[in-house]
Each structure stands twice: as structure tokens, then as C-alpha cells.
PDB file of C-alpha atoms in Angstrom:
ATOM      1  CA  UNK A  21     208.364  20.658  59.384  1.00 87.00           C
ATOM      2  CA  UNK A  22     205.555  20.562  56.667  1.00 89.00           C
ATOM      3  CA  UNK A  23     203.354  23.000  54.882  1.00 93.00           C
ATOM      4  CA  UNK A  24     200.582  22.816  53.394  1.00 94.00           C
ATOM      5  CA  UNK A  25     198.848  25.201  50.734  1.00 96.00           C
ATOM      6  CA  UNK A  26     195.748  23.909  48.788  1.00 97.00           C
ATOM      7  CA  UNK A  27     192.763  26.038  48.520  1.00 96.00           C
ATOM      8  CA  UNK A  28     189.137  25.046  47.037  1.00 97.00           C
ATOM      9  CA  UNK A  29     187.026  27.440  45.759  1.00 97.00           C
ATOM     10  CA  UNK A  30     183.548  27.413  43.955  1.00 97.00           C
ATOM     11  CA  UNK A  31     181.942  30.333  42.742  1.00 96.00           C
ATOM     12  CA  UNK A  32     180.552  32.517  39.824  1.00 96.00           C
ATOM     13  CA  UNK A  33     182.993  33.878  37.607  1.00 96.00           C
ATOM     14  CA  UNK A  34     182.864  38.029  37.231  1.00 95.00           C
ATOM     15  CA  UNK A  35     184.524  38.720  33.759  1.00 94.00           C
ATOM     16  CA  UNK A  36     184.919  37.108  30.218  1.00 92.00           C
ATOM     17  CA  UNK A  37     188.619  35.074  30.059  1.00 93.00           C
ATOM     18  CA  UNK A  38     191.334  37.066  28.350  1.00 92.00           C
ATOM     19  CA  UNK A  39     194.111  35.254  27.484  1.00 95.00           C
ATOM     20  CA  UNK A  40     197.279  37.537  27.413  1.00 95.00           C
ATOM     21  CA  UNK A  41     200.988  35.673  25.884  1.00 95.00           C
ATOM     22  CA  UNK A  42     203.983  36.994  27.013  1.00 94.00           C
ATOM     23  CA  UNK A  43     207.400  37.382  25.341  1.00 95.00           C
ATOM     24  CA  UNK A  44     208.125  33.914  26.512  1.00 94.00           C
ATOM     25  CA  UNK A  45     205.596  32.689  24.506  1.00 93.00           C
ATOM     26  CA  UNK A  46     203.655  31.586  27.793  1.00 95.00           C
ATOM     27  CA  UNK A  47     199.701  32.376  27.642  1.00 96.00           C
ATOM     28  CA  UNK A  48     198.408  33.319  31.253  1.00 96.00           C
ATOM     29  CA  UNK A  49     195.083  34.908  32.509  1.00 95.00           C
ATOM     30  CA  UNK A  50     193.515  35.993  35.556  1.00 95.00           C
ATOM     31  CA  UNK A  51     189.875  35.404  36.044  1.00 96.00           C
ATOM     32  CA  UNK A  52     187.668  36.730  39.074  1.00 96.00           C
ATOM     33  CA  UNK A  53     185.245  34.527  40.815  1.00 96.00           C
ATOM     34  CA  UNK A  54     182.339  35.493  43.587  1.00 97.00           C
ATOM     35  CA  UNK A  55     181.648  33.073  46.080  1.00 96.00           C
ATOM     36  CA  UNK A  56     178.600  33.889  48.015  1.00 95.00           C
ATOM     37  CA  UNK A  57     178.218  32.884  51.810  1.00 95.00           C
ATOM     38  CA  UNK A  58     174.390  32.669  52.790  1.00 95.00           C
ATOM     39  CA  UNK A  59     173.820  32.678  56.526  1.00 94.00           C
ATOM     40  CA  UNK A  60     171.131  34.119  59.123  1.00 94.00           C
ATOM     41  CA  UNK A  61     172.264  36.365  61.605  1.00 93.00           C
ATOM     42  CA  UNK A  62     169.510  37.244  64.797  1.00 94.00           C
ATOM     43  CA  UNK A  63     166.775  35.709  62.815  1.00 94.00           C
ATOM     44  CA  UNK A  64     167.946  37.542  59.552  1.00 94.00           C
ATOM     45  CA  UNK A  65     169.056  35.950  56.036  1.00 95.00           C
ATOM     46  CA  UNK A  66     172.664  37.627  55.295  1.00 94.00           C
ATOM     47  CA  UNK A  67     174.609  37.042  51.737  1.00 95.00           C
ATOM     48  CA  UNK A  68     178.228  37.946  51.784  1.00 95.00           C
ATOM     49  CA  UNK A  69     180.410  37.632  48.423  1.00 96.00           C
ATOM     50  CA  UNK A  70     183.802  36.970  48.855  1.00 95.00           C
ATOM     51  CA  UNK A  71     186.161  38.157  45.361  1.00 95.00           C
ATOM     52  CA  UNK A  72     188.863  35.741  44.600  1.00 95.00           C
ATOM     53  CA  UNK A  73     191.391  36.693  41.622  1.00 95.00           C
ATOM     54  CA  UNK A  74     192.740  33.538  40.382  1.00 96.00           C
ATOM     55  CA  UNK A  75     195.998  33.192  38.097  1.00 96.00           C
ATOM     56  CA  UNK A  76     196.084  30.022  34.882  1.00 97.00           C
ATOM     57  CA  UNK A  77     198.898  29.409  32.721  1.00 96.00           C
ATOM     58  CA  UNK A  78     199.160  27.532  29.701  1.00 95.00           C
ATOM     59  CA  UNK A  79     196.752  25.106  27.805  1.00 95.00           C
ATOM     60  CA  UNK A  80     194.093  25.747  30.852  1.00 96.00           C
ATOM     61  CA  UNK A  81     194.529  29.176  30.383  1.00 95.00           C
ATOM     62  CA  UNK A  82     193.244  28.611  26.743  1.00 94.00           C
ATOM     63  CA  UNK A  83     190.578  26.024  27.520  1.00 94.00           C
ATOM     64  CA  UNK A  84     189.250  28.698  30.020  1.00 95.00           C
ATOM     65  CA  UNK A  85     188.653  31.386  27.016  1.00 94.00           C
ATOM     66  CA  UNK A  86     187.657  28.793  24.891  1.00 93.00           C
ATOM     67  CA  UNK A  87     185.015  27.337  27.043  1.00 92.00           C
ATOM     68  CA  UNK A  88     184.554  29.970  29.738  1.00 92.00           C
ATOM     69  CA  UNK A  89     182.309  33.270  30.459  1.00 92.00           C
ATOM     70  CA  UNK A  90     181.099  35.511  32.495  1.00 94.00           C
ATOM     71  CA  UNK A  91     178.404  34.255  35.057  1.00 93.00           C
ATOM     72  CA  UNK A  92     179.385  30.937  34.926  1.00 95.00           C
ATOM     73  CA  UNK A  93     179.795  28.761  37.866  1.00 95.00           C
ATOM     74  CA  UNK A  94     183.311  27.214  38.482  1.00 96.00           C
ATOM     75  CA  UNK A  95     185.277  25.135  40.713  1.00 97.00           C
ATOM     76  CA  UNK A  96     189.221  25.517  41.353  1.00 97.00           C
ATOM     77  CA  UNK A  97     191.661  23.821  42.944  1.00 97.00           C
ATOM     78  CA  UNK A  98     195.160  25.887  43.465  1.00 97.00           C
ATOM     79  CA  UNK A  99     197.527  27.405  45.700  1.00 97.00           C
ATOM     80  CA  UNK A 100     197.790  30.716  47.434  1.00 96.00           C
ATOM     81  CA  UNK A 101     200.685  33.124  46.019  1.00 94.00           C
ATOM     82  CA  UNK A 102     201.406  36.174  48.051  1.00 93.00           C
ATOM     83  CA  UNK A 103     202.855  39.031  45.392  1.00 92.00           C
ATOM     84  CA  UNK A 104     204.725  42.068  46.164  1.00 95.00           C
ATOM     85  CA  UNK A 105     205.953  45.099  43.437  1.00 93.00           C
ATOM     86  CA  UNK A 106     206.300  48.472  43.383  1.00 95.00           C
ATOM     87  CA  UNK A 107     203.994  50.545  41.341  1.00 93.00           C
ATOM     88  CA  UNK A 108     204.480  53.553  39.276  1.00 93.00           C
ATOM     89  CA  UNK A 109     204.459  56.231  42.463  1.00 93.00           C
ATOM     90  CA  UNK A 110     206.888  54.368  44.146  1.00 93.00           C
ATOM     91  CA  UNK A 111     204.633  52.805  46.651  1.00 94.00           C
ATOM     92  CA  UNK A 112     204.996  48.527  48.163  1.00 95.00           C
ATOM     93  CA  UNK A 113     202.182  46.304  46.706  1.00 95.00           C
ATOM     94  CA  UNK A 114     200.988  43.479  47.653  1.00 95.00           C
ATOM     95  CA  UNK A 115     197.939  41.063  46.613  1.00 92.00           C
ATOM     96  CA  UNK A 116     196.973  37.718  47.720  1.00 92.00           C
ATOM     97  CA  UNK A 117     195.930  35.623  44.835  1.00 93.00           C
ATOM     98  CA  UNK A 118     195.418  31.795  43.850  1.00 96.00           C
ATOM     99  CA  UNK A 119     197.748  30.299  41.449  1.00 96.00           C
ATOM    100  CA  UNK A 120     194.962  27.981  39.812  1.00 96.00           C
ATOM    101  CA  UNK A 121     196.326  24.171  39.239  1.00 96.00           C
ATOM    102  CA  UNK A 122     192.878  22.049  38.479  1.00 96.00           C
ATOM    103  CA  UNK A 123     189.025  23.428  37.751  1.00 96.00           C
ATOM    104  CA  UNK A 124     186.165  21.698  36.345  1.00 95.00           C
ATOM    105  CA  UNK A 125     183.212  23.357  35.149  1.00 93.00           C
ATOM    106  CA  UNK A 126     179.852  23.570  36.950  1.00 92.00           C
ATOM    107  CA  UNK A 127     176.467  23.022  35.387  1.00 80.00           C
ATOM    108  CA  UNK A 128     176.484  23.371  31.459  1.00 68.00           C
ATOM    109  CA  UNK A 129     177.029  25.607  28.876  1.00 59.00           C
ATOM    110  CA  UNK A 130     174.470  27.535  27.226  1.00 59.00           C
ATOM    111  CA  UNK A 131     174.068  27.324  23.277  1.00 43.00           C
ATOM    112  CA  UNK A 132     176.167  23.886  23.316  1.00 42.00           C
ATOM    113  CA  UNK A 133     173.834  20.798  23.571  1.00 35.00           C
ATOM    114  CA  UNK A 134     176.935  18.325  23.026  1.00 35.00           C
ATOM    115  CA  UNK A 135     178.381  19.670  27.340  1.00 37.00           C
ATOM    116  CA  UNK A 136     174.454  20.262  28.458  1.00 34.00           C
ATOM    117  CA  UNK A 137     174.562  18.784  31.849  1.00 33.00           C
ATOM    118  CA  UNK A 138     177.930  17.684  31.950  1.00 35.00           C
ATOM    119  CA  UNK A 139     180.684  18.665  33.697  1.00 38.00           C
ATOM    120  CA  UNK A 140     184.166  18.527  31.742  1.00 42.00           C
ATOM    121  CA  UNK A 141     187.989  18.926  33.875  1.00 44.00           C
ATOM    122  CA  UNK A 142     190.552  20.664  32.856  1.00 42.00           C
ATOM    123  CA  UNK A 143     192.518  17.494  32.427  1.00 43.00           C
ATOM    124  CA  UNK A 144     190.362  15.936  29.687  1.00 37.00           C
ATOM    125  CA  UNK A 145     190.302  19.241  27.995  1.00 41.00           C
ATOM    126  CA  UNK A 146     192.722  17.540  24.934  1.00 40.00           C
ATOM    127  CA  UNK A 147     191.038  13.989  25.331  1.00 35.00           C
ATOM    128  CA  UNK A 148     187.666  13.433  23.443  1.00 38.00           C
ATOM    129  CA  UNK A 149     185.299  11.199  25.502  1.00 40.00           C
ATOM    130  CA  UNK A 150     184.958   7.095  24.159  1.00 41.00           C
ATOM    131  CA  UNK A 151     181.639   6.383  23.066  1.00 44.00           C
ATOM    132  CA  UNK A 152     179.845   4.254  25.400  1.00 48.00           C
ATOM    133  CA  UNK A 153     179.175   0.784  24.091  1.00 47.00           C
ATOM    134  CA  UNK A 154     175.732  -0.815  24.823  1.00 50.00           C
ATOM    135  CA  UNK A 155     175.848  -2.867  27.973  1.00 49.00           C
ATOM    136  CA  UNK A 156     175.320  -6.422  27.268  1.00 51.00           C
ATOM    137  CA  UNK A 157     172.242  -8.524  29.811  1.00 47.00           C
TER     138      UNK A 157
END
């Protein structure tokens, strides 16, 4: 039998990146993103947000404080992860989140001329861009 678990998500993201490091030396974060659904329902234009917490570990996790804030638009590429705990009172938890494995930014950044209207991926995050030679006619 297979599975499949891949989930792509585009939205606005609600908080500034924190990146926390745990004992393992590991940096992880969680950012929220809103993703807004515009429909019309009996002649009548709707908007329903949708809040999506979304777990990155690592070097993204760094690029996304680096580069990242509040109100900007993102897209991500992950997996869902279904946790359960036990909290302080004793009581199950559980939370369905996305384990993020890919984003790219949306749009450009404000105050930085050198990523205006550019989009930059996660996996170039390390690589600086070649210069583009002239093309020769």
C-alpha cells in the first residue's frame, strides 16, 4: 500500500521568526501563516482565513529569521505531523501541524533593493547567484 503526505500552502505569515536551539544544538521555529479563501456565497463576497502553524529546523530555520517577518507572503512545501502530549493538568493534547521541508519567498523584501522583485528558495539560501554575462547576437 502507499501513502502519501505533501501539503502546499501559500499565505501571509502572522508573527516575526524566533529561532529557539535546543540542548542538541538543533535550531527550530514555528511560524504561523494565514491563508485567505475569497469566495461568493448567494450573491455575497465571503473571506475565510485558514491558520496554519508550521514547524523548520536547521539552516532554514535561520534563513527564515534572517530574511523573514511578519506580513510577509510565503509559500511552503511540507508534511503534516499529528502531535500528542500531556500538559501540565494532566489533560491529552493534540495539534495538527506542518513539518515545513521547502519555501520560497513571495514578492520582495522591503528596505533591500538587492531581493526587490525576486523570489529566493530556501535551497539557494547558502549559494550566491552568478552574474549574468551579456548575451552575445
Amino acid at each position: 500500500m502507499s501513502y502519501f503526505n505533501k501539503v502546499m500552502l501559500m499565505g501571509n505569515v502572522t508573527r516575526d521568526v524566533v529561532v529557539k536551539t535546543l540542548p542538541s544544538g538543533q535550531k527550530v521555529t514555528e511560524i504561523g501563516l494565514a491563508i485567505n479563501r475569497n469566495y461568493t456565497q448567494d450573491g455575497v463576497k465571503k473571506e475565510d482565513t485558514t491558520f496554519v502553524d508550521i514547524t523548520f529546523w536547521g539552516r532554514q530555520a535561520e534563513v527564515l529569521e534572517q530574511y523573514l517577518q511578519k506580513g510577509r507572503q510565503l509559500f511552503v512545501e511540507g508534511r503534516l505531523k499529528f502531535d500528542q502530549w500531556t500538559d501540565n493538568d494532566g489533560a491529552k493534547r493534540s495539534k495538527l501541524r506542518v513539518h515545513g521541508e521547502n519555501f520560497q519567498f513571495i514578492g520582495s523584501r522591503e528596505g533591500n533593493a538587492s531581493m526587490e522583485g525576486q523570489s529566493k528558495s530556501s535551497s539557494y539560501a547558502d549559494t550566491p547567484k552568478p552574474a549574468k554575462t551579456p548575451s552575445k547576437a
